[in-house]
Amino acid sequence: MLFSVLDIIGTIAFAISGTLTAIEKRFDIFGIAIIAAVTAIGGGTLRDMLIGNTPVMWLQHLEYLYIVIATIIVTIFFRKSLNKLRKSLLLFDTIGIGIFTLIGIQKGLLIGLHPIVCVLLGTVTACFGGVIRDTLCNDVPIIFKKEIYATACIIGGGIFFLTQYWGLTQNSVYLATIISIITIRLFAVRLHWSLPVVKL
């Protein structure tokens, strides 16, 4: 039950992130819909293709599309209120990567993949919707900058398996994973943490 709720929350969070990004770029309604959709379901689509889970999830479960469409409408309607929250785009994007990392890890575990591969699959699920979004918006994807982004997902994946090893309940493992990713990402932005850059 918690897993399903988190999946919906993650989809909504990324759809809001994509919608706000497209509005900032002054895209038309169609452009907003495309950016919101690829942000919300792009990472999961790539994940499903990698593990051979086809047709991909949103083709089998149309509720994902309904959630994205409803989120776009609500976000556009309340865009001025959301715009006042200067950190809103960062917040929704961060919530999305936390939840989708967990979902990607679980998808890998269900088909018996190695824990390291599961963490990588979680990172793909969390980050590549944003990669597609940023690419279509003509921005350098955050994952390729020196910001702590994908690294937070990888650390969160490690925490998932560590807390599981400690024998925590399933819900506690889920929450620990998501909260750790969100916390690391927000602190990284706040304190300007970054990975080293190779210079010529």
JSON list of C-alpha atoms in Angstrom, two decimals:
[
{"chain": "A", "resi": 1, "resn": "MET", "atom": "CA", "xyz": [0.00, 0.00, 0.00]},
{"chain": "A", "resi": 2, "resn": "LEU", "atom": "CA", "xyz": [2.77, 2.42, 0.97]},
{"chain": "A", "resi": 3, "resn": "PHE", "atom": "CA", "xyz": [4.69, 1.52, -2.19]},
{"chain": "A", "resi": 4, "resn": "SER", "atom": "CA", "xyz": [1.70, 2.36, -4.40]},
{"chain": "A", "resi": 5, "resn": "VAL", "atom": "CA", "xyz": [1.11, 5.66, -2.60]},
{"chain": "A", "resi": 6, "resn": "LEU", "atom": "CA", "xyz": [4.79, 6.61, -2.97]},
{"chain": "A", "resi": 7, "resn": "ASP", "atom": "CA", "xyz": [4.66, 5.79, -6.68]},
{"chain": "A", "resi": 8, "resn": "ILE", "atom": "CA", "xyz": [1.74, 8.19, -7.14]},
{"chain": "A", "resi": 9, "resn": "ILE", "atom": "CA", "xyz": [3.43, 10.90, -5.05]},
{"chain": "A", "resi": 10, "resn": "GLY", "atom": "CA", "xyz": [6.63, 10.56, -7.08]},
{"chain": "A", "resi": 11, "resn": "THR", "atom": "CA", "xyz": [4.74, 10.83, -10.36]},
{"chain": "A", "resi": 12, "resn": "ILE", "atom": "CA", "xyz": [2.93, 13.94, -9.16]},
{"chain": "A", "resi": 13, "resn": "ALA", "atom": "CA", "xyz": [6.14, 15.52, -7.85]},
{"chain": "A", "resi": 14, "resn": "PHE", "atom": "CA", "xyz": [7.97, 15.04, -11.15]},
{"chain": "A", "resi": 15, "resn": "ALA", "atom": "CA", "xyz": [4.96, 16.17, -13.17]},
{"chain": "A", "resi": 16, "resn": "ILE", "atom": "CA", "xyz": [4.89, 19.41, -11.13]},
{"chain": "A", "resi": 17, "resn": "SER", "atom": "CA", "xyz": [8.64, 19.83, -11.66]},
{"chain": "A", "resi": 18, "resn": "GLY", "atom": "CA", "xyz": [8.29, 19.38, -15.41]},
{"chain": "A", "resi": 19, "resn": "THR", "atom": "CA", "xyz": [5.29, 21.69, -15.65]},
{"chain": "A", "resi": 20, "resn": "LEU", "atom": "CA", "xyz": [7.03, 24.48, -13.72]},
{"chain": "A", "resi": 21, "resn": "THR", "atom": "CA", "xyz": [10.15, 24.12, -15.86]},
{"chain": "A", "resi": 22, "resn": "ALA", "atom": "CA", "xyz": [8.14, 24.36, -19.08]},
{"chain": "A", "resi": 23, "resn": "ILE", "atom": "CA", "xyz": [6.23, 27.40, -17.78]},
{"chain": "A", "resi": 24, "resn": "GLU", "atom": "CA", "xyz": [9.54, 29.12, -16.93]},
{"chain": "A", "resi": 25, "resn": "LYS", "atom": "CA", "xyz": [10.70, 28.39, -20.49]},
{"chain": "A", "resi": 26, "resn": "ARG", "atom": "CA", "xyz": [7.45, 29.96, -21.77]},
{"chain": "A", "resi": 27, "resn": "PHE", "atom": "CA", "xyz": [6.36, 26.82, -23.64]},
{"chain": "A", "resi": 28, "resn": "ASP", "atom": "CA", "xyz": [2.85, 26.52, -25.02]},
{"chain": "A", "resi": 29, "resn": "ILE", "atom": "CA", "xyz": [0.29, 24.10, -23.59]},
{"chain": "A", "resi": 30, "resn": "PHE", "atom": "CA", "xyz": [1.45, 21.21, -25.76]},
{"chain": "A", "resi": 31, "resn": "GLY", "atom": "CA", "xyz": [5.07, 21.84, -24.82]},
{"chain": "A", "resi": 32, "resn": "ILE", "atom": "CA", "xyz": [4.16, 21.94, -21.13]},
{"chain": "A", "resi": 33, "resn": "ALA", "atom": "CA", "xyz": [2.34, 18.62, -21.45]},
{"chain": "A", "resi": 34, "resn": "ILE", "atom": "CA", "xyz": [5.30, 16.95, -23.18]},
{"chain": "A", "resi": 35, "resn": "ILE", "atom": "CA", "xyz": [7.86, 18.22, -20.67]},
{"chain": "A", "resi": 36, "resn": "ALA", "atom": "CA", "xyz": [5.70, 17.26, -17.69]},
{"chain": "A", "resi": 37, "resn": "ALA", "atom": "CA", "xyz": [5.06, 13.79, -19.11]},
{"chain": "A", "resi": 38, "resn": "VAL", "atom": "CA", "xyz": [8.68, 12.95, -19.93]},
{"chain": "A", "resi": 39, "resn": "THR", "atom": "CA", "xyz": [9.79, 14.21, -16.52]},
{"chain": "A", "resi": 40, "resn": "ALA", "atom": "CA", "xyz": [7.20, 12.09, -14.72]},
{"chain": "A", "resi": 41, "resn": "ILE", "atom": "CA", "xyz": [7.45, 8.85, -16.72]},
{"chain": "A", "resi": 42, "resn": "GLY", "atom": "CA", "xyz": [10.69, 9.12, -18.73]},
{"chain": "A", "resi": 43, "resn": "GLY", "atom": "CA", "xyz": [12.94, 7.48, -16.14]},
{"chain": "A", "resi": 44, "resn": "GLY", "atom": "CA", "xyz": [10.47, 4.66, -15.51]},
{"chain": "A", "resi": 45, "resn": "THR", "atom": "CA", "xyz": [10.10, 4.09, -19.25]},
{"chain": "A", "resi": 46, "resn": "LEU", "atom": "CA", "xyz": [13.87, 3.70, -19.68]},
{"chain": "A", "resi": 47, "resn": "ARG", "atom": "CA", "xyz": [14.01, 1.41, -16.64]},
{"chain": "A", "resi": 48, "resn": "ASP", "atom": "CA", "xyz": [11.30, -0.87, -18.00]},
{"chain": "A", "resi": 49, "resn": "MET", "atom": "CA", "xyz": [13.02, -1.04, -21.39]},
{"chain": "A", "resi": 50, "resn": "LEU", "atom": "CA", "xyz": [16.33, -1.97, -19.74]},
{"chain": "A", "resi": 51, "resn": "ILE", "atom": "CA", "xyz": [14.81, -4.86, -17.77]},
{"chain": "A", "resi": 52, "resn": "GLY", "atom": "CA", "xyz": [12.53, -6.01, -20.61]},
{"chain": "A", "resi": 53, "resn": "ASN", "atom": "CA", "xyz": [9.31, -5.08, -18.85]},
{"chain": "A", "resi": 54, "resn": "THR", "atom": "CA", "xyz": [7.26, -4.23, -21.91]},
{"chain": "A", "resi": 55, "resn": "PRO", "atom": "CA", "xyz": [4.85, -2.74, -22.72]},
{"chain": "A", "resi": 56, "resn": "VAL", "atom": "CA", "xyz": [6.21, -0.12, -20.31]},
{"chain": "A", "resi": 57, "resn": "MET", "atom": "CA", "xyz": [4.20, 0.70, -17.20]},
{"chain": "A", "resi": 58, "resn": "TRP", "atom": "CA", "xyz": [2.26, 3.73, -18.46]},
{"chain": "A", "resi": 59, "resn": "LEU", "atom": "CA", "xyz": [1.08, 1.85, -21.54]},
{"chain": "A", "resi": 60, "resn": "GLN", "atom": "CA", "xyz": [-0.36, -0.87, -19.31]},
{"chain": "A", "resi": 61, "resn": "HIS", "atom": "CA", "xyz": [-1.70, 1.41, -16.58]},
{"chain": "A", "resi": 62, "resn": "LEU", "atom": "CA", "xyz": [-3.34, 4.53, -17.99]},
{"chain": "A", "resi": 63, "resn": "GLU", "atom": "CA", "xyz": [-3.82, 5.96, -14.52]},
{"chain": "A", "resi": 64, "resn": "TYR", "atom": "CA", "xyz": [-0.27, 7.30, -14.78]},
{"chain": "A", "resi": 65, "resn": "LEU", "atom": "CA", "xyz": [-1.29, 9.45, -17.73]},
{"chain": "A", "resi": 66, "resn": "TYR", "atom": "CA", "xyz": [-4.44, 10.57, -15.93]},
{"chain": "A", "resi": 67, "resn": "ILE", "atom": "CA", "xyz": [-2.34, 11.59, -12.90]},
{"chain": "A", "resi": 68, "resn": "VAL", "atom": "CA", "xyz": [0.08, 13.53, -15.11]},
{"chain": "A", "resi": 69, "resn": "ILE", "atom": "CA", "xyz": [-2.72, 15.34, -16.95]},
{"chain": "A", "resi": 70, "resn": "ALA", "atom": "CA", "xyz": [-4.52, 16.24, -13.71]},
{"chain": "A", "resi": 71, "resn": "THR", "atom": "CA", "xyz": [-1.25, 17.45, -12.17]},
{"chain": "A", "resi": 72, "resn": "ILE", "atom": "CA", "xyz": [-0.50, 19.66, -15.18]},
{"chain": "A", "resi": 73, "resn": "ILE", "atom": "CA", "xyz": [-3.93, 21.29, -14.96]},
{"chain": "A", "resi": 74, "resn": "VAL", "atom": "CA", "xyz": [-3.69, 21.91, -11.21]},
{"chain": "A", "resi": 75, "resn": "THR", "atom": "CA", "xyz": [-0.11, 23.21, -11.47]},
{"chain": "A", "resi": 76, "resn": "ILE", "atom": "CA", "xyz": [-1.02, 25.63, -14.26]},
{"chain": "A", "resi": 77, "resn": "PHE", "atom": "CA", "xyz": [-4.02, 26.84, -12.28]},
{"chain": "A", "resi": 78, "resn": "PHE", "atom": "CA", "xyz": [-1.93, 27.47, -9.14]},
{"chain": "A", "resi": 79, "resn": "ARG", "atom": "CA", "xyz": [1.27, 28.49, -10.97]},
{"chain": "A", "resi": 80, "resn": "LYS", "atom": "CA", "xyz": [1.38, 31.95, -9.38]},
{"chain": "A", "resi": 81, "resn": "SER", "atom": "CA", "xyz": [1.16, 30.52, -5.89]},
{"chain": "A", "resi": 82, "resn": "LEU", "atom": "CA", "xyz": [3.83, 27.93, -6.67]},
{"chain": "A", "resi": 83, "resn": "ASN", "atom": "CA", "xyz": [6.05, 30.59, -8.24]},
{"chain": "A", "resi": 84, "resn": "LYS", "atom": "CA", "xyz": [6.09, 32.45, -4.93]},
{"chain": "A", "resi": 85, "resn": "LEU", "atom": "CA", "xyz": [7.76, 29.42, -3.41]},
{"chain": "A", "resi": 86, "resn": "ARG", "atom": "CA", "xyz": [11.18, 30.01, -4.89]},
{"chain": "A", "resi": 87, "resn": "LYS", "atom": "CA", "xyz": [12.36, 26.58, -3.84]},
{"chain": "A", "resi": 88, "resn": "SER", "atom": "CA", "xyz": [9.30, 24.76, -5.15]},
{"chain": "A", "resi": 89, "resn": "LEU", "atom": "CA", "xyz": [10.94, 23.43, -8.31]},
{"chain": "A", "resi": 90, "resn": "LEU", "atom": "CA", "xyz": [13.91, 22.11, -6.33]},
{"chain": "A", "resi": 91, "resn": "LEU", "atom": "CA", "xyz": [11.64, 20.62, -3.66]},
{"chain": "A", "resi": 92, "resn": "PHE", "atom": "CA", "xyz": [9.37, 18.70, -6.04]},
{"chain": "A", "resi": 93, "resn": "ASP", "atom": "CA", "xyz": [12.31, 17.48, -8.09]},
{"chain": "A", "resi": 94, "resn": "THR", "atom": "CA", "xyz": [14.06, 16.28, -4.92]},
{"chain": "A", "resi": 95, "resn": "ILE", "atom": "CA", "xyz": [10.97, 14.45, -3.65]},
{"chain": "A", "resi": 96, "resn": "GLY", "atom": "CA", "xyz": [10.71, 12.80, -7.06]},
{"chain": "A", "resi": 97, "resn": "ILE", "atom": "CA", "xyz": [14.25, 11.46, -7.11]},
{"chain": "A", "resi": 98, "resn": "GLY", "atom": "CA", "xyz": [13.90, 10.11, -3.58]},
{"chain": "A", "resi": 99, "resn": "ILE", "atom": "CA", "xyz": [10.76, 8.14, -4.35]},
{"chain": "A", "resi": 100, "resn": "PHE", "atom": "CA", "xyz": [11.75, 6.97, -7.82]},
{"chain": "A", "resi": 101, "resn": "THR", "atom": "CA", "xyz": [15.14, 5.68, -6.63]},
{"chain": "A", "resi": 102, "resn": "LEU", "atom": "CA", "xyz": [13.26, 3.41, -4.24]},
{"chain": "A", "resi": 103, "resn": "ILE", "atom": "CA", "xyz": [10.87, 2.25, -6.95]},
{"chain": "A", "resi": 104, "resn": "GLY", "atom": "CA", "xyz": [13.72, 1.44, -9.34]},
{"chain": "A", "resi": 105, "resn": "ILE", "atom": "CA", "xyz": [15.52, -0.58, -6.67]},
{"chain": "A", "resi": 106, "resn": "GLN", "atom": "CA", "xyz": [12.37, -2.57, -5.92]},
{"chain": "A", "resi": 107, "resn": "LYS", "atom": "CA", "xyz": [11.81, -3.29, -9.62]},
{"chain": "A", "resi": 108, "resn": "GLY", "atom": "CA", "xyz": [15.32, -4.71, -9.82]},
{"chain": "A", "resi": 109, "resn": "LEU", "atom": "CA", "xyz": [14.88, -6.85, -6.72]},
{"chain": "A", "resi": 110, "resn": "LEU", "atom": "CA", "xyz": [11.64, -8.31, -8.08]},
{"chain": "A", "resi": 111, "resn": "ILE", "atom": "CA", "xyz": [13.54, -9.87, -11.00]},
{"chain": "A", "resi": 112, "resn": "GLY", "atom": "CA", "xyz": [16.53, -10.95, -8.91]},
{"chain": "A", "resi": 113, "resn": "LEU", "atom": "CA", "xyz": [19.14, -8.42, -9.99]},
{"chain": "A", "resi": 114, "resn": "HIS", "atom": "CA", "xyz": [22.34, -7.86, -7.99]},
{"chain": "A", "resi": 115, "resn": "PRO", "atom": "CA", "xyz": [22.06, -5.09, -5.35]},
{"chain": "A", "resi": 116, "resn": "ILE", "atom": "CA", "xyz": [24.60, -2.91, -7.19]},
{"chain": "A", "resi": 117, "resn": "VAL", "atom": "CA", "xyz": [22.58, -3.20, -10.38]},
{"chain": "A", "resi": 118, "resn": "CYS", "atom": "CA", "xyz": [19.41, -2.42, -8.41]},
{"chain": "A", "resi": 119, "resn": "VAL", "atom": "CA", "xyz": [20.96, 0.80, -7.12]},
{"chain": "A", "resi": 120, "resn": "LEU", "atom": "CA", "xyz": [21.97, 1.78, -10.66]},
{"chain": "A", "resi": 121, "resn": "LEU", "atom": "CA", "xyz": [18.48, 0.96, -11.87]},
{"chain": "A", "resi": 122, "resn": "GLY", "atom": "CA", "xyz": [17.03, 3.15, -9.13]},
{"chain": "A", "resi": 123, "resn": "THR", "atom": "CA", "xyz": [19.32, 5.99, -10.17]},
{"chain": "A", "resi": 124, "resn": "VAL", "atom": "CA", "xyz": [18.24, 5.66, -13.80]},
{"chain": "A", "resi": 125, "resn": "THR", "atom": "CA", "xyz": [14.58, 5.70, -12.74]},
{"chain": "A", "resi": 126, "resn": "ALA", "atom": "CA", "xyz": [15.11, 8.79, -10.61]},
{"chain": "A", "resi": 127, "resn": "CYS", "atom": "CA", "xyz": [17.36, 10.84, -12.85]},
{"chain": "A", "resi": 128, "resn": "PHE", "atom": "CA", "xyz": [16.68, 10.20, -16.51]},
{"chain": "A", "resi": 129, "resn": "GLY", "atom": "CA", "xyz": [13.25, 11.80, -16.63]},
{"chain": "A", "resi": 130, "resn": "GLY", "atom": "CA", "xyz": [15.06, 14.97, -15.58]},
{"chain": "A", "resi": 131, "resn": "VAL", "atom": "CA", "xyz": [17.78, 14.35, -18.17]},
{"chain": "A", "resi": 132, "resn": "ILE", "atom": "CA", "xyz": [15.18, 14.20, -20.93]},
{"chain": "A", "resi": 133, "resn": "ARG", "atom": "CA", "xyz": [13.42, 17.27, -19.52]},
{"chain": "A", "resi": 134, "resn": "ASP", "atom": "CA", "xyz": [16.59, 19.35, -19.39]},
{"chain": "A", "resi": 135, "resn": "THR", "atom": "CA", "xyz": [17.71, 18.19, -22.83]},
{"chain": "A", "resi": 136, "resn": "LEU", "atom": "CA", "xyz": [14.39, 19.16, -24.42]},
{"chain": "A", "resi": 137, "resn": "CYS", "atom": "CA", "xyz": [14.56, 22.51, -22.59]},
{"chain": "A", "resi": 138, "resn": "ASN", "atom": "CA", "xyz": [18.05, 23.09, -24.03]},
{"chain": "A", "resi": 139, "resn": "ASP", "atom": "CA", "xyz": [19.71, 22.98, -20.58]},
{"chain": "A", "resi": 140, "resn": "VAL", "atom": "CA", "xyz": [22.68, 20.93, -19.45]},
{"chain": "A", "resi": 141, "resn": "PRO", "atom": "CA", "xyz": [21.11, 18.09, -17.40]},
{"chain": "A", "resi": 142, "resn": "ILE", "atom": "CA", "xyz": [21.69, 18.48, -13.67]},
{"chain": "A", "resi": 143, "resn": "ILE", "atom": "CA", "xyz": [23.05, 14.93, -13.47]},
{"chain": "A", "resi": 144, "resn": "PHE", "atom": "CA", "xyz": [26.00, 15.95, -15.68]},
{"chain": "A", "resi": 145, "resn": "LYS", "atom": "CA", "xyz": [26.90, 18.99, -13.61]},
{"chain": "A", "resi": 146, "resn": "LYS", "atom": "CA", "xyz": [29.03, 18.94, -10.48]},
{"chain": "A", "resi": 147, "resn": "GLU", "atom": "CA", "xyz": [25.95, 19.15, -8.23]},
{"chain": "A", "resi": 148, "resn": "ILE", "atom": "CA", "xyz": [25.16, 16.28, -5.86]},
{"chain": "A", "resi": 149, "resn": "TYR", "atom": "CA", "xyz": [22.19, 14.70, -7.66]},
{"chain": "A", "resi": 150, "resn": "ALA", "atom": "CA", "xyz": [22.70, 11.16, -8.91]},
{"chain": "A", "resi": 151, "resn": "THR", "atom": "CA", "xyz": [25.20, 10.69, -6.08]},
{"chain": "A", "resi": 152, "resn": "ALA", "atom": "CA", "xyz": [22.39, 11.23, -3.57]},
{"chain": "A", "resi": 153, "resn": "CYS", "atom": "CA", "xyz": [20.41, 8.44, -5.26]},
{"chain": "A", "resi": 154, "resn": "ILE", "atom": "CA", "xyz": [23.38, 6.08, -5.10]},
{"chain": "A", "resi": 155, "resn": "ILE", "atom": "CA", "xyz": [23.97, 6.81, -1.41]},
{"chain": "A", "resi": 156, "resn": "GLY", "atom": "CA", "xyz": [20.26, 6.36, -0.76]},
{"chain": "A", "resi": 157, "resn": "GLY", "atom": "CA", "xyz": [20.41, 3.00, -2.52]},
{"chain": "A", "resi": 158, "resn": "GLY", "atom": "CA", "xyz": [23.23, 1.96, -0.21]},
{"chain": "A", "resi": 159, "resn": "ILE", "atom": "CA", "xyz": [21.14, 3.00, 2.78]},
{"chain": "A", "resi": 160, "resn": "PHE", "atom": "CA", "xyz": [18.27, 0.87, 1.44]},
{"chain": "A", "resi": 161, "resn": "PHE", "atom": "CA", "xyz": [20.34, -2.30, 1.56]},
{"chain": "A", "resi": 162, "resn": "LEU", "atom": "CA", "xyz": [22.07, -1.34, 4.81]},
{"chain": "A", "resi": 163, "resn": "THR", "atom": "CA", "xyz": [18.80, -0.79, 6.68]},
{"chain": "A", "resi": 164, "resn": "GLN", "atom": "CA", "xyz": [17.41, -3.96, 5.14]},
{"chain": "A", "resi": 165, "resn": "TYR", "atom": "CA", "xyz": [20.46, -5.84, 6.45]},
{"chain": "A", "resi": 166, "resn": "TRP", "atom": "CA", "xyz": [19.83, -4.38, 9.91]},
{"chain": "A", "resi": 167, "resn": "GLY", "atom": "CA", "xyz": [16.38, -5.98, 9.85]},
{"chain": "A", "resi": 168, "resn": "LEU", "atom": "CA", "xyz": [14.23, -2.86, 9.78]},
{"chain": "A", "resi": 169, "resn": "THR", "atom": "CA", "xyz": [10.62, -3.24, 8.70]},
{"chain": "A", "resi": 170, "resn": "GLN", "atom": "CA", "xyz": [9.87, -2.77, 5.02]},
{"chain": "A", "resi": 171, "resn": "ASN", "atom": "CA", "xyz": [8.14, 0.58, 5.53]},
{"chain": "A", "resi": 172, "resn": "SER", "atom": "CA", "xyz": [11.06, 1.80, 7.66]},
{"chain": "A", "resi": 173, "resn": "VAL", "atom": "CA", "xyz": [13.52, 0.82, 4.92]},
{"chain": "A", "resi": 174, "resn": "TYR", "atom": "CA", "xyz": [11.43, 2.69, 2.34]},
{"chain": "A", "resi": 175, "resn": "LEU", "atom": "CA", "xyz": [11.19, 5.84, 4.44]},
{"chain": "A", "resi": 176, "resn": "ALA", "atom": "CA", "xyz": [14.87, 5.78, 5.42]},
{"chain": "A", "resi": 177, "resn": "THR", "atom": "CA", "xyz": [15.86, 5.52, 1.75]},
{"chain": "A", "resi": 178, "resn": "ILE", "atom": "CA", "xyz": [13.63, 8.38, 0.60]},
{"chain": "A", "resi": 179, "resn": "ILE", "atom": "CA", "xyz": [14.41, 10.68, 3.52]},
{"chain": "A", "resi": 180, "resn": "SER", "atom": "CA", "xyz": [18.17, 10.15, 3.17]},
{"chain": "A", "resi": 181, "resn": "ILE", "atom": "CA", "xyz": [18.11, 11.06, -0.54]},
{"chain": "A", "resi": 182, "resn": "ILE", "atom": "CA", "xyz": [15.98, 14.15, 0.02]},
{"chain": "A", "resi": 183, "resn": "THR", "atom": "CA", "xyz": [18.15, 15.26, 2.95]},
{"chain": "A", "resi": 184, "resn": "ILE", "atom": "CA", "xyz": [21.43, 14.79, 1.08]},
{"chain": "A", "resi": 185, "resn": "ARG", "atom": "CA", "xyz": [20.14, 16.63, -1.98]},
{"chain": "A", "resi": 186, "resn": "LEU", "atom": "CA", "xyz": [18.75, 19.58, -0.01]},
{"chain": "A", "resi": 187, "resn": "PHE", "atom": "CA", "xyz": [21.87, 19.91, 2.14]},
{"chain": "A", "resi": 188, "resn": "ALA", "atom": "CA", "xyz": [24.04, 19.69, -0.99]},
{"chain": "A", "resi": 189, "resn": "VAL", "atom": "CA", "xyz": [22.19, 22.64, -2.52]},
{"chain": "A", "resi": 190, "resn": "ARG", "atom": "CA", "xyz": [22.10, 24.59, 0.73]},
{"chain": "A", "resi": 191, "resn": "LEU", "atom": "CA", "xyz": [25.79, 24.08, 1.58]},
{"chain": "A", "resi": 192, "resn": "HIS", "atom": "CA", "xyz": [27.04, 24.03, -2.04]},
{"chain": "A", "resi": 193, "resn": "TRP", "atom": "CA", "xyz": [28.40, 20.50, -1.86]},
{"chain": "A", "resi": 194, "resn": "SER", "atom": "CA", "xyz": [29.75, 19.27, -5.17]},
{"chain": "A", "resi": 195, "resn": "LEU", "atom": "CA", "xyz": [31.90, 16.60, -6.76]},
{"chain": "A", "resi": 196, "resn": "PRO", "atom": "CA", "xyz": [35.36, 17.57, -8.04]},
{"chain": "A", "resi": 197, "resn": "VAL", "atom": "CA", "xyz": [35.59, 18.78, -11.63]},
{"chain": "A", "resi": 198, "resn": "VAL", "atom": "CA", "xyz": [38.37, 17.64, -13.95]},
{"chain": "A", "resi": 199, "resn": "LYS", "atom": "CA", "xyz": [40.02, 20.67, -15.52]},
{"chain": "A", "resi": 200, "resn": "LEU", "atom": "CA", "xyz": [42.19, 20.84, -18.63]}
]
